[in-house]
Coordinates of C-alpha atoms in Angstrom, one line a residue:
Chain A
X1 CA 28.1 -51.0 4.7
X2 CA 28.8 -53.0 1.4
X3 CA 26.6 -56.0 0.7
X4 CA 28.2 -59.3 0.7
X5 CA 26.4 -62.4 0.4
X6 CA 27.4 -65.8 1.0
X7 CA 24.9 -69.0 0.2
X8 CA 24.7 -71.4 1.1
X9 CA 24.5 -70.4 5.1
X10 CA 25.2 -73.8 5.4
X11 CA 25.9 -77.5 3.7
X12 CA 26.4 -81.2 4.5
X13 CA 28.5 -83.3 2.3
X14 CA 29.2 -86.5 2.3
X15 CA 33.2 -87.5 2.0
X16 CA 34.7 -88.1 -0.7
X17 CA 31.8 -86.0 -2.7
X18 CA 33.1 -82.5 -4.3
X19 CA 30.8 -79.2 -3.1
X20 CA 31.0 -75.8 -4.0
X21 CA 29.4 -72.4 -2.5
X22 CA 29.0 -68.8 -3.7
X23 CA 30.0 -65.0 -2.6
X24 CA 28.7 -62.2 -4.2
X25 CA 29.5 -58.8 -4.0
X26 CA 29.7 -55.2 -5.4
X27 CA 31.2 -54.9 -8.6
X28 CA 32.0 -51.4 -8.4
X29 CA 35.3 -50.0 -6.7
X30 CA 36.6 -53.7 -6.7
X31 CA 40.3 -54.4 -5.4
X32 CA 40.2 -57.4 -3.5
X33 CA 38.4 -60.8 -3.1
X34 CA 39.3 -62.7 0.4
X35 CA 38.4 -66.6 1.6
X36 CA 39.1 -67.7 4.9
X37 CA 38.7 -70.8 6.2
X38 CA 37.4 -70.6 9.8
X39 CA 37.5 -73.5 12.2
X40 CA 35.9 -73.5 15.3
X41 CA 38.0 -71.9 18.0
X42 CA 40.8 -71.5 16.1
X43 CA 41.9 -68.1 14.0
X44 CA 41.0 -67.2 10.3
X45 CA 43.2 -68.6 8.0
X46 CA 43.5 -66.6 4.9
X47 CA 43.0 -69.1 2.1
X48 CA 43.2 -66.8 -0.9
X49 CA 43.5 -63.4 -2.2
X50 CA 42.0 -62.8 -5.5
X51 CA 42.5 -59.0 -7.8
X52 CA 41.9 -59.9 -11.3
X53 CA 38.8 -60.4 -13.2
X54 CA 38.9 -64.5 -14.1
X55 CA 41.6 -65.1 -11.8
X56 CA 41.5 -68.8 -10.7
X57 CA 43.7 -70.1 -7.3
X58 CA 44.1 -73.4 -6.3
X59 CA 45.6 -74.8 -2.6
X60 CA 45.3 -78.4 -2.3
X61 CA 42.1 -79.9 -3.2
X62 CA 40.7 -76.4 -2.5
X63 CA 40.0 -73.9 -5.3
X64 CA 38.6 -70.5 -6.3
X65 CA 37.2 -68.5 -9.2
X66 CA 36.6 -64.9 -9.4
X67 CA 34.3 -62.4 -11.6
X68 CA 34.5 -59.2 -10.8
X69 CA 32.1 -57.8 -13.5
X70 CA 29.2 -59.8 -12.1
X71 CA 30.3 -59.7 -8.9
X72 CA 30.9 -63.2 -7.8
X73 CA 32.9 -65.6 -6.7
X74 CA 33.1 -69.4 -5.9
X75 CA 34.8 -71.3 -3.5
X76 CA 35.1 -75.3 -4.6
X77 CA 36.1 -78.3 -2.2
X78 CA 37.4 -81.5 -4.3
X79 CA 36.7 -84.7 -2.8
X80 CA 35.9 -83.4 0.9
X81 CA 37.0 -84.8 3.8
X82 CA 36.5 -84.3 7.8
X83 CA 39.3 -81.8 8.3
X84 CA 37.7 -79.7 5.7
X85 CA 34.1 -78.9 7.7
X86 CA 34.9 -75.2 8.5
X87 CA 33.2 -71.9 8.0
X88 CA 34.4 -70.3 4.8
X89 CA 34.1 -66.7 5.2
X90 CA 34.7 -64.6 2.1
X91 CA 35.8 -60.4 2.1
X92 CA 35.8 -57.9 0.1
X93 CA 38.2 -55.4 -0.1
X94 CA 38.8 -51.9 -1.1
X95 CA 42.2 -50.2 -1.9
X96 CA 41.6 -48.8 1.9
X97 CA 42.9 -52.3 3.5
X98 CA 39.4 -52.3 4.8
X99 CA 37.3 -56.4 4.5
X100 CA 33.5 -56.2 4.5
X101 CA 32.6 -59.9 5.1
X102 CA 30.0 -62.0 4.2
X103 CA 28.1 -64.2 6.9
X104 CA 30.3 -67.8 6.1
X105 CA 29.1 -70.7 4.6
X106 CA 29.4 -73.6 6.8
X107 CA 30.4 -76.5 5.8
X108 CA 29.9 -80.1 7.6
X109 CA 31.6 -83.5 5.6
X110 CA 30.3 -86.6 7.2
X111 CA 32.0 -89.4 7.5
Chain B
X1 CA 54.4 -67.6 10.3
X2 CA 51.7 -64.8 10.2
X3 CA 50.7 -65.6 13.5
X4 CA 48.4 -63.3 15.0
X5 CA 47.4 -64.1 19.4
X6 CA 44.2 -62.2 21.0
X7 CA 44.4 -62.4 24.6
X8 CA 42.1 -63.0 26.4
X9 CA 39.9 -66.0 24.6
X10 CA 37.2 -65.6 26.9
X11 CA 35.8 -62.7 29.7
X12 CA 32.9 -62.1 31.9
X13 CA 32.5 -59.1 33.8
X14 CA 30.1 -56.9 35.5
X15 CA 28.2 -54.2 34.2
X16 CA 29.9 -51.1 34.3
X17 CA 33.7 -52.6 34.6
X18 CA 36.1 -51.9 31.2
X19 CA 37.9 -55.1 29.9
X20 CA 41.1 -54.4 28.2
X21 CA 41.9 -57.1 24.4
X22 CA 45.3 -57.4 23.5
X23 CA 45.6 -58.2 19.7
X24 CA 49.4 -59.0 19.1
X25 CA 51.4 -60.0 15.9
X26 CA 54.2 -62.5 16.9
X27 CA 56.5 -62.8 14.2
X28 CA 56.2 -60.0 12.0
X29 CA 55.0 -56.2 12.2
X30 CA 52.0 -54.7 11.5
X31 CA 51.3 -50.7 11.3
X32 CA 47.9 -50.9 10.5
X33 CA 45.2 -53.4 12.6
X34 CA 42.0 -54.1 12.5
X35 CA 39.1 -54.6 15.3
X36 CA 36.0 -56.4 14.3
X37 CA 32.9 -57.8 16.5
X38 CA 30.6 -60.5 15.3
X39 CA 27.2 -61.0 16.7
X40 CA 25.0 -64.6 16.8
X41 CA 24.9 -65.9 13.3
X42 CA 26.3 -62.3 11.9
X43 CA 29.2 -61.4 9.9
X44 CA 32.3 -59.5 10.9
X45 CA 31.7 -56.3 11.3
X46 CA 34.9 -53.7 11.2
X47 CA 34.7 -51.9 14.7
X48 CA 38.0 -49.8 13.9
X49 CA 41.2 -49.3 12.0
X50 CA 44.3 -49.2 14.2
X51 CA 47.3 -47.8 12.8
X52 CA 50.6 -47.7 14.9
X53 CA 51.5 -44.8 16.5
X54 CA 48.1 -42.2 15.8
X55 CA 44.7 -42.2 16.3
X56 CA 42.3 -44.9 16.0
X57 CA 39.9 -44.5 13.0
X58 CA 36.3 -45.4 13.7
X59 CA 33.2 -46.7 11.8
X60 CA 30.3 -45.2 11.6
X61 CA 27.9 -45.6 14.6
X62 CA 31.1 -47.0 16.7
X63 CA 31.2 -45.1 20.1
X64 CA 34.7 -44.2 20.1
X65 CA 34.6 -43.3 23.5
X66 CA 33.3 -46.4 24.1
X67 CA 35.8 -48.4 22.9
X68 CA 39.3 -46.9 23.2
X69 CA 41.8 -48.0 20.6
X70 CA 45.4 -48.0 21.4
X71 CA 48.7 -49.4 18.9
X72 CA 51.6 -48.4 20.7
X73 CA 53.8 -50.6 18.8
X74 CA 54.2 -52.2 15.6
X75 CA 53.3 -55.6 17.1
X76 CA 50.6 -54.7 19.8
X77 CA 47.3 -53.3 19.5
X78 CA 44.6 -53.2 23.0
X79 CA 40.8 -52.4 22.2
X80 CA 39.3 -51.4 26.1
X81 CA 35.4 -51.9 26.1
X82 CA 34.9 -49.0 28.9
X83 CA 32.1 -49.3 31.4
X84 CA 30.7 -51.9 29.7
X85 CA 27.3 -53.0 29.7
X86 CA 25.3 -56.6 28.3
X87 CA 24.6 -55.2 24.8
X88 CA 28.3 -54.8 24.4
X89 CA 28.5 -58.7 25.1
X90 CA 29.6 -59.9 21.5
X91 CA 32.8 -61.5 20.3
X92 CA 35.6 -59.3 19.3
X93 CA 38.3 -60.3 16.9
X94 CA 41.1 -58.5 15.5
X95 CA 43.6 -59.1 12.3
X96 CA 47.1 -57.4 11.3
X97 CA 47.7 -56.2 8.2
X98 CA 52.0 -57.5 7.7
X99 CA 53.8 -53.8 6.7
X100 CA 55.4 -56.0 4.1
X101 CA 52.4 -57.6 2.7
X102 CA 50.2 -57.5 -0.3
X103 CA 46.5 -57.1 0.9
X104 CA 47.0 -60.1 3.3
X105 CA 45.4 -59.6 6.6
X106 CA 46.3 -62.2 9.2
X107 CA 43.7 -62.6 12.3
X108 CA 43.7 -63.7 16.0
X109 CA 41.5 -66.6 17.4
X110 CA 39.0 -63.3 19.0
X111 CA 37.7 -63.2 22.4
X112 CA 34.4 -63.5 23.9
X113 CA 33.2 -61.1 26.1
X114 CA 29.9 -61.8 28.5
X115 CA 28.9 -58.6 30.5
X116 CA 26.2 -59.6 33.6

């Protein structure tokens, strides 16, 4: 079982304010980073798939870094809104296709 | 696209009774799926790779007897809890890897199983 951490476990923000959360990982035999965005009742959605050391992806006002050598990543939310409480789940991934996740970070914007 | 449907959302059976999950991709094909069970406040935990067409690959400490694995097709996979019993109550959620893709796995909404 490969160790994947996610902290937060959970955060409130306040919309309109920006937030930001952490995955951390092995940084040996590294070939894939996942985020998904979870909502409540509803399936998984991949967000991003990250490979390369310093990779940065963006979608919408949500964005990600990766660093494979220390073994993090972070998941950032730009001016957070409603639609945007979720869990984020992030994965690991080995060249086997198989995802060890972390726990989620859970994220609530108030209104 | 990359819609992935888990059928069904929500079970409760008895003790000793087998449920059958369907896990099917709905517009593309996947050879290779995945079964995973979360408990309360856990992560996912992989359960089982399921690859079209052979045998079920297992984790360790999965009971593979336990939880029969069948991908008959490139678009349907069916995890059967057998003679299942309350600690198996957890929820179950499966993902498709696209035959096509790049390390994209695409996941169903899961099911909730209750065993009295």
């Amino acid at each position: 079982i490969l160790n994947v951490e996610q902290s937060p476990q959970s955060l409130h923000v306040q919309e309109g304010d920006s937030t930001n959360f952490t995955c951390s990982f092995p940084s040996s035999n590294f070939y894939a980073l996942h985020w998904y965005r979870w909502e409540t009742a509803k399936s998984p959605e991949a967000l991003f798939v990250m490979t390369l050391n310093g990779d940065e992806k963006k979608k919408g006002r949500i964005s990600a870094t990766l660093n494979t050598k220390e073994g993090y990543s972070y998941l950032y939310i730009k001016g957070s809104q409603p639609e945007d409480s979720a869990t984020y789940l992030c994965a690991f991934g080995k060249g086997d296709y198989k995802l060890s996740f972390g726990a989620g970070t859970t994220v609530t914007v108030r209104a | 696209g990359a819609v992935v449907s888990q059928h069904p959302s929500r079970v409760i059976c008895k003790s000793g009774t087998s449920v059958k999950i369907e896990c099917r991709s709905l517009d593309f094909q996947a050879t290779t799926m995945f079964w995973y069970r979360q408990f309360p406040k856990q992560s996912l935990m992989l359960m089982a790779t399921s690859n079209e067409g052979s045998k079920a690959t297992y984790e360790q400490g999965v009971e593979k007897d336990k939880f029969l694995i069948n991908h008959a097709s490139l678009t349907l996979s069916t995890l059967t809890v057998t003679s299942a019993h309350p600690e198996d109550s957890s929820f179950y959620i499966c993902s498709a890897k696209d035959i096509s893709g790049y390390n994209e796995q695409f996941f169903g909404p899961g099911t909730r199983l209750t065993v009295l």
